[in-house]
Tab-separated table of C-alpha atoms in Angstrom:
chain	number	residue	atom	x	y	z
X	4	UNK	CA	-1.263	-17.707	27.236
X	5	UNK	CA	-2.701	-18.308	23.939
X	6	UNK	CA	-5.773	-16.136	24.701
X	7	UNK	CA	-3.290	-13.311	25.571
X	8	UNK	CA	-1.295	-13.921	22.060
X	9	UNK	CA	-4.729	-13.899	19.915
X	10	UNK	CA	-5.640	-10.373	21.975
X	11	UNK	CA	-2.110	-9.090	20.897
X	12	UNK	CA	-2.430	-10.156	17.444
X	13	UNK	CA	-5.839	-8.651	17.044
X	14	UNK	CA	-4.631	-5.361	18.567
X	15	UNK	CA	-1.713	-5.221	16.127
X	16	UNK	CA	-4.145	-5.808	13.454
X	17	UNK	CA	-6.583	-3.329	14.301
X	18	UNK	CA	-3.665	-0.620	14.636
X	19	UNK	CA	-2.152	-1.501	11.117
X	20	UNK	CA	-5.774	-1.542	9.533
X	21	UNK	CA	-7.144	1.459	11.217
X	22	UNK	CA	-5.989	3.726	8.221
X	23	UNK	CA	-7.792	1.816	5.991
X	24	UNK	CA	-10.952	1.619	8.316
X	25	UNK	CA	-10.874	5.327	8.300
X	26	UNK	CA	-10.255	5.600	4.638
X	27	UNK	CA	-13.045	3.182	3.709
X	28	UNK	CA	-15.254	4.893	6.276
X	29	UNK	CA	-14.419	8.456	4.664
X	30	UNK	CA	-15.287	6.988	0.950
X	31	UNK	CA	-18.551	5.565	2.191
X	32	UNK	CA	-19.421	8.822	3.819
X	33	UNK	CA	-18.783	10.509	0.528
X	34	UNK	CA	-20.554	7.891	-1.520
X	35	UNK	CA	-23.805	7.794	0.818
X	36	UNK	CA	-24.215	11.719	0.610
X	37	UNK	CA	-23.397	12.055	-3.100
X	38	UNK	CA	-27.119	12.419	-4.247
X	39	UNK	CA	-28.022	14.386	-1.070
X	40	UNK	CA	-29.716	11.838	1.359
X	41	UNK	CA	-28.635	8.482	2.886
X	42	UNK	CA	-30.682	5.665	1.836
X	43	UNK	CA	-31.625	2.855	4.100
X	44	UNK	CA	-30.409	0.390	1.797
X	45	UNK	CA	-26.894	2.104	1.693
X	46	UNK	CA	-27.006	1.432	5.437
X	47	UNK	CA	-27.752	-1.905	5.015
X	48	UNK	CA	-25.158	-2.409	2.358
X	49	UNK	CA	-22.496	-0.933	4.169
X	50	UNK	CA	-23.496	-3.652	7.374
X	51	UNK	CA	-22.934	-6.209	4.786
X	52	UNK	CA	-19.635	-4.724	3.697
X	53	UNK	CA	-18.377	-4.652	7.631
X	54	UNK	CA	-19.398	-7.993	8.009
X	55	UNK	CA	-17.491	-9.796	4.858
X	56	UNK	CA	-14.462	-7.678	4.006
X	57	UNK	CA	-11.428	-9.030	5.459
X	58	UNK	CA	-9.623	-6.037	6.764
X	59	UNK	CA	-12.517	-4.835	8.574
X	60	UNK	CA	-13.890	-7.821	10.236
X	61	UNK	CA	-11.409	-7.270	13.355
X	62	UNK	CA	-13.373	-4.222	14.134
X	63	UNK	CA	-16.633	-3.859	16.111
X	64	UNK	CA	-19.023	-2.823	13.631
X	65	UNK	CA	-20.268	-0.363	15.956
X	66	UNK	CA	-16.957	1.470	15.910
X	67	UNK	CA	-16.746	1.954	12.225
X	68	UNK	CA	-20.491	3.177	12.021
X	69	UNK	CA	-19.607	5.618	14.758
X	70	UNK	CA	-16.351	6.711	12.416
X	71	UNK	CA	-19.136	6.802	9.677
X	72	UNK	CA	-21.710	8.841	11.338
X	73	UNK	CA	-18.907	11.584	12.641
X	74	UNK	CA	-17.714	11.650	8.806
X	75	UNK	CA	-21.388	12.394	7.792
X	76	UNK	CA	-21.727	14.774	10.476
X	77	UNK	CA	-18.536	16.658	9.331
X	78	UNK	CA	-19.581	16.716	5.706
X	79	UNK	CA	-23.046	18.000	6.606
X	80	UNK	CA	-21.848	20.629	8.860
X	81	UNK	CA	-18.157	21.908	7.350
X	82	UNK	CA	-18.712	21.186	3.742
X	83	UNK	CA	-15.785	21.673	1.619
X	84	UNK	CA	-13.052	21.517	4.385
X	85	UNK	CA	-14.384	18.276	5.721
X	86	UNK	CA	-14.741	16.910	2.158
X	87	UNK	CA	-10.744	17.812	2.109
X	88	UNK	CA	-10.033	16.122	5.364
X	89	UNK	CA	-11.520	12.713	3.993
X	90	UNK	CA	-9.455	12.769	0.703
X	91	UNK	CA	-6.533	13.285	2.803
X	92	UNK	CA	-7.468	10.048	4.815
X	93	UNK	CA	-7.599	8.420	1.041
X	94	UNK	CA	-4.676	9.705	-0.117
X	95	UNK	CA	-2.982	8.535	2.908
X	96	UNK	CA	-3.492	4.864	1.887
X	97	UNK	CA	-2.996	5.319	-1.638
X	98	UNK	CA	0.412	3.773	-1.393
X	99	UNK	CA	-0.768	0.608	-0.074
X	100	UNK	CA	-2.189	-0.497	-3.470
X	101	UNK	CA	-3.718	-3.882	-1.934
X	102	UNK	CA	-6.021	-1.708	0.396
X	103	UNK	CA	-6.855	1.310	-2.067
X	104	UNK	CA	-7.986	-0.885	-4.711
X	105	UNK	CA	-10.719	-2.682	-2.546
X	106	UNK	CA	-12.266	1.196	-1.507
X	107	UNK	CA	-13.495	1.972	-5.371
X	108	UNK	CA	-15.393	-1.528	-5.057
X	109	UNK	CA	-17.287	-0.272	-1.506
X	110	UNK	CA	-17.943	2.944	-3.033
X	111	UNK	CA	-19.840	1.279	-5.920
X	112	UNK	CA	-21.611	-1.289	-3.941
X	113	UNK	CA	-22.867	1.766	-1.788
X	114	UNK	CA	-24.034	3.667	-4.805
X	115	UNK	CA	-25.609	0.688	-6.231
X	116	UNK	CA	-27.599	-0.216	-3.364
X	117	UNK	CA	-30.692	1.739	-4.656
X	118	UNK	CA	-30.233	0.544	-8.094
X	119	UNK	CA	-29.376	3.775	-9.321
X	120	UNK	CA	-25.884	5.206	-10.411
X	121	UNK	CA	-26.368	8.934	-10.588
X	122	UNK	CA	-24.278	11.539	-12.125
X	123	UNK	CA	-23.050	12.783	-8.643
X	124	UNK	CA	-22.372	9.437	-7.676
X	125	UNK	CA	-20.246	8.972	-10.403
X	126	UNK	CA	-18.763	12.183	-9.862
X	127	UNK	CA	-17.808	11.317	-6.153
X	128	UNK	CA	-16.842	7.554	-7.233
X	129	UNK	CA	-14.185	9.613	-9.474
X	130	UNK	CA	-12.939	11.916	-7.073
X	131	UNK	CA	-12.145	9.048	-4.663
X	132	UNK	CA	-10.282	7.023	-7.262
X	133	UNK	CA	-8.245	10.402	-8.264
X	134	UNK	CA	-7.249	10.296	-4.541
X	135	UNK	CA	-6.341	6.838	-4.328
X	136	UNK	CA	-4.539	7.685	-7.808
X	137	UNK	CA	-6.485	4.667	-9.229
X	138	UNK	CA	-8.227	4.638	-12.828
X	139	UNK	CA	-12.398	4.824	-12.418
X	140	UNK	CA	-12.523	2.898	-15.848
X	141	UNK	CA	-10.862	-0.264	-14.010
X	142	UNK	CA	-14.311	-0.869	-11.949
X	143	UNK	CA	-17.779	-2.100	-13.438
X	144	UNK	CA	-20.738	0.398	-13.364
X	145	UNK	CA	-22.527	-1.177	-10.522
X	146	UNK	CA	-26.013	-1.093	-12.171
X	147	UNK	CA	-25.019	-2.959	-15.448
X	148	UNK	CA	-24.290	-5.995	-13.761
């Protein structure tokens, strides 16, 4: 009986956090492609984030990566249309201030994975913050810490 209750609680938590998962993967895809290529260091950093971020621990990391890969494919094949769709996923969680505030930190961690915060990465970061209705100045440059 207890196992059944835990299963139900996990299923409910997954359903509640699904928009957060999708928004995080959308922002991650945009950040990883900001400089034109995906670095292995960015993939490793994302794995670390998936293991540690409380709202995403309930998901199988392979599921999260599958969503990320789908978004990356869409960005590469559909360009601006896919970008617009992904920004929409971010806008949908903007009202949940706690979830929204986490995503720029994820983006900065991914952008800093190779030790360089390029102009194109900064632009994507600012675009993501705008979609989340957050001030990018409230987040530290990842390469100066």
